[in-house]
Coordinates of C-alpha atoms in Angstrom, one line a residue:
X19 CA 22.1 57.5 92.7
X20 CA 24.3 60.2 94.4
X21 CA 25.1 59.1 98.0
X22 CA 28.3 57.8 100.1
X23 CA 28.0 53.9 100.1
X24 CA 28.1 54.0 103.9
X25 CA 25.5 53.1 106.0
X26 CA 24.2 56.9 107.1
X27 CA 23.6 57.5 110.8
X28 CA 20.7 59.0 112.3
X29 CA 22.2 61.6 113.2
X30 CA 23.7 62.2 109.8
X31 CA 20.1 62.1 108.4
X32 CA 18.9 65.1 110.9
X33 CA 22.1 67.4 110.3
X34 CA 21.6 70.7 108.6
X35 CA 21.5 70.7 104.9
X36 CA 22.4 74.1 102.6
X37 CA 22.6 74.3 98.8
X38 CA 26.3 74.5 97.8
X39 CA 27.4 73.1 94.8
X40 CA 25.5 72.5 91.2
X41 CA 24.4 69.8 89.4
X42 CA 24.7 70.6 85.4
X43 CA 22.5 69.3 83.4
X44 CA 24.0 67.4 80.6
X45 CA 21.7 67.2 77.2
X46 CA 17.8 67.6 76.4
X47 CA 15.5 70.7 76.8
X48 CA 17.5 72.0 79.8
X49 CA 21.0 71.5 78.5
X50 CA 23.6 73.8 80.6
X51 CA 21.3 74.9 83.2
X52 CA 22.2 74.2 86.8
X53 CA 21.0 73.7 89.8
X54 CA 21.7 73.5 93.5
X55 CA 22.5 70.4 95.0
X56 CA 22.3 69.8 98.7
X57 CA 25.7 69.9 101.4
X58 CA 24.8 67.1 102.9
X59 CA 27.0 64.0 104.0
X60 CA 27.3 61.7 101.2
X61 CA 25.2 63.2 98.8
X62 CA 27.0 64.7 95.6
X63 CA 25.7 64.5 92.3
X64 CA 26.4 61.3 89.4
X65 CA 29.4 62.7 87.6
X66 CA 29.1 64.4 84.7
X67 CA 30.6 61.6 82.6
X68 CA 28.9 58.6 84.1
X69 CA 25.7 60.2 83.1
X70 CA 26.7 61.4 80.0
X71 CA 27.9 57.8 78.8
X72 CA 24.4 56.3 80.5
X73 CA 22.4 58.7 78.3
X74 CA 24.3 58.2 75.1
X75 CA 23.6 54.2 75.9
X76 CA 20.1 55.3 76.2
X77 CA 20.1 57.0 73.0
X78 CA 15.9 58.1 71.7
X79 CA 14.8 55.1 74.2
X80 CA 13.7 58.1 76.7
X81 CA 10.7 59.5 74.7
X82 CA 7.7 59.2 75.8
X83 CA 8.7 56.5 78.5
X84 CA 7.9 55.9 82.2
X85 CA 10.7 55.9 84.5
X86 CA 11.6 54.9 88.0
X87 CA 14.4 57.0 89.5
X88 CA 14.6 54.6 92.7
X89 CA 17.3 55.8 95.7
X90 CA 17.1 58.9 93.7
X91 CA 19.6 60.8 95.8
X92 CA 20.0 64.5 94.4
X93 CA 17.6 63.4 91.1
X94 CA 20.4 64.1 88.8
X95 CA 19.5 60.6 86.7
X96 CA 15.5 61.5 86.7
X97 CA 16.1 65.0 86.2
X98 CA 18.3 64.3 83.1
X99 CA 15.4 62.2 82.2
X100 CA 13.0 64.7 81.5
X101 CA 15.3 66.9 79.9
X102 CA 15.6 64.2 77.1
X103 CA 11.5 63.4 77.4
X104 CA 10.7 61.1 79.3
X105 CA 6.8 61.5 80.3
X106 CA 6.8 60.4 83.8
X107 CA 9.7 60.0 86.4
X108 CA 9.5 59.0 89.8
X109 CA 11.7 59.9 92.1
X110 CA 11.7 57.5 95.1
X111 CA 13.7 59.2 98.2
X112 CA 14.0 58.1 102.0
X113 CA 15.8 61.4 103.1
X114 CA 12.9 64.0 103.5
X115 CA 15.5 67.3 103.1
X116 CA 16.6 65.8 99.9
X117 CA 13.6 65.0 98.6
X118 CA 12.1 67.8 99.3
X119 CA 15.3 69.9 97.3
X120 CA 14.7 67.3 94.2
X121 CA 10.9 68.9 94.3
X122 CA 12.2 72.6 94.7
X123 CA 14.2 71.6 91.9
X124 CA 11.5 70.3 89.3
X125 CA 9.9 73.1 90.1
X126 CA 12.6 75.7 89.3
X127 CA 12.3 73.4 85.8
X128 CA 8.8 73.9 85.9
X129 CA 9.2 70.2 85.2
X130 CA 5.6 68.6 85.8
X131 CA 6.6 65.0 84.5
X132 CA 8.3 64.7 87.8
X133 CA 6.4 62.9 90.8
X134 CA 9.0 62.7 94.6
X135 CA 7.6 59.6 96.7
X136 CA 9.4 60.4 100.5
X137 CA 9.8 56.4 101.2
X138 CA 12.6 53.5 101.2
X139 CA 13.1 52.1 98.1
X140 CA 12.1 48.2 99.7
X141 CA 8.9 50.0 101.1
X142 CA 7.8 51.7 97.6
X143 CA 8.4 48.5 96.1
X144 CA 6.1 46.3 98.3
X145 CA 3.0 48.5 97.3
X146 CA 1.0 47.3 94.5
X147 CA 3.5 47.9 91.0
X148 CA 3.5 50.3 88.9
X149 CA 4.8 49.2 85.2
X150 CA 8.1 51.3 84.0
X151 CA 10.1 51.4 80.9
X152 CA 13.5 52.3 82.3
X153 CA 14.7 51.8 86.0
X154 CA 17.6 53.5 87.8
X155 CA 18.9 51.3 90.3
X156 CA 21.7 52.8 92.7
X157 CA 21.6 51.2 96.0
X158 CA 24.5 51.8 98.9
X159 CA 26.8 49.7 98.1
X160 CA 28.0 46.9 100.5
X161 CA 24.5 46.7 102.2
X162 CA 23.5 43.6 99.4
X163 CA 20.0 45.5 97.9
X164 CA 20.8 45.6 94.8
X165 CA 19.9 41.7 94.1
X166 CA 17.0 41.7 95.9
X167 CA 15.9 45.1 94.3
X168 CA 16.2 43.5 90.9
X169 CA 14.5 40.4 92.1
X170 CA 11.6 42.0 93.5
X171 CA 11.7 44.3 90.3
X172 CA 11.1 41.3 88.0
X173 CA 8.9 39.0 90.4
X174 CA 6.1 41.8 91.0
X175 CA 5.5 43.0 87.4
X176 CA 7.5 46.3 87.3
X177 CA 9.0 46.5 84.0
X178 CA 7.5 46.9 80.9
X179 CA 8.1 43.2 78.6
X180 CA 11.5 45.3 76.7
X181 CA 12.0 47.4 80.4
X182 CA 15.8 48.7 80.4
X183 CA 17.6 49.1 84.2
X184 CA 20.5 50.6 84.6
X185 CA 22.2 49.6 87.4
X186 CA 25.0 50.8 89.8
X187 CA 27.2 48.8 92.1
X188 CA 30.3 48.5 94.1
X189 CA 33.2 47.7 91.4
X190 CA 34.2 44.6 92.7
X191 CA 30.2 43.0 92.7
X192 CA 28.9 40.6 90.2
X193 CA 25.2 41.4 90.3
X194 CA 22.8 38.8 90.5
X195 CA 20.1 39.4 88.2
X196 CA 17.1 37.9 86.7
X197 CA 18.4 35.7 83.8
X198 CA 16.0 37.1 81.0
X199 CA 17.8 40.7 81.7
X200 CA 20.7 40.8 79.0
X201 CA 23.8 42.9 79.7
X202 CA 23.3 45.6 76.9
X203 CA 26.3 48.1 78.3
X204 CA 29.2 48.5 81.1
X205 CA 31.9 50.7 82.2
X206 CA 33.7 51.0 85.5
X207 CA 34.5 54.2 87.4
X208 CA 36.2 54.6 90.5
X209 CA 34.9 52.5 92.8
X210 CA 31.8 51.6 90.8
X211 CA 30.3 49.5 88.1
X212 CA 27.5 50.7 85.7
X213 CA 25.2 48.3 84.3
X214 CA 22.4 48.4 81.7
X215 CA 20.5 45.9 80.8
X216 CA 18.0 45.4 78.1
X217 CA 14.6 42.9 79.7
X218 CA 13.7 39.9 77.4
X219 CA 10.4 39.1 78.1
X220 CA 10.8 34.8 79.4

């Protein structure tokens, strides 16, 4: 996830958007190649070294999987996906402009694993599920989604039986999370938290 955890206006959603500003990306088939990222208000890439320390948590557990890239923000977590094989991300984004820049994006990768659903992340989940292998779960922070995201995760058959989520929250939140999801990794920077945790099948 790559947005200010402020509550965006909707006037902030309309404003004009320009690419300034690259996202690098970090291992994988597309290793040092950069793209664009959006000047929008509250959108900025996940830092360099958050993602690199999520991916070497992640390790070989990317090949071949199914991921879920939900609040996906500039794509930076998806799109670092691929690069390290995943076979299918989703990228789930409520901002049209930015999802429509994560598209223009895959395709400058000529990335096909890549699939952009324009949608709120509580709408997307309330459709029939889809079953993933990893999750990335970055919700706004101090709007209280992220327990009910995981909640709705587990309850309506999501995540594959050994399903990793990493997830992303304000620094001072303890997450409440299904209690078969064991804390497997976590780090703290700035203002944030970053969680991953490995599913246990109950």
């Amino acid at each position: 996830m790559t947005r200010n955890r402020s509550t965006r206006s909707s006037s902030s959603r309309r404003s004009a958007a320009k690419p300034l500003g690259k996202l690098r990306i970090i291992g994988g088939d597309f290793r040092r190649r950069q793209l664009p990222v959006l000047d929008k208000p509250g959108l900025r890439p996940t830092p360099d070294r958050v993602r690199e320390t999520l991916f070497n948590w992640l390790g070989q557990a990317l090949y071949g999987k199914k991921v879920l890239d939900l609040f996906a923000g500039t794509g930076a977590l998806g799109i670092e996906a691929i690069s390290r094989g995943a076979a299918q991300v989703t990228f789930v984004e409520s901002d049209r402009q930015v999802a429509a820049h994560i598209t223009q994006n895959l395709e400058t990768l000529k990335a096909q694993q890549g699939d952009v659903v324009v949608q709120e992340a509580q709408a997307f989940l309330i459709q029939p599920a889809q079953c993933f292998d990893i999750v990335f779960l970055d919700p706004p922070f101090h709007q209280g989604w992220a327990a009910g995201c995981c909640a709705t995760l587990e309850a309506d058959h999501w995540l594959a039986p050994e399903a990793m989520i990493y997830l992303e929250t304000e620094r001072d939140l303890t997450p409440d999370v299904p209690t078969h999801w064991v804390l497997h990794r976590e780090t703290q920077a700035g203002e944030s938290t970053a969680r991953l945790y490995q599913r246990r099948a109950p």
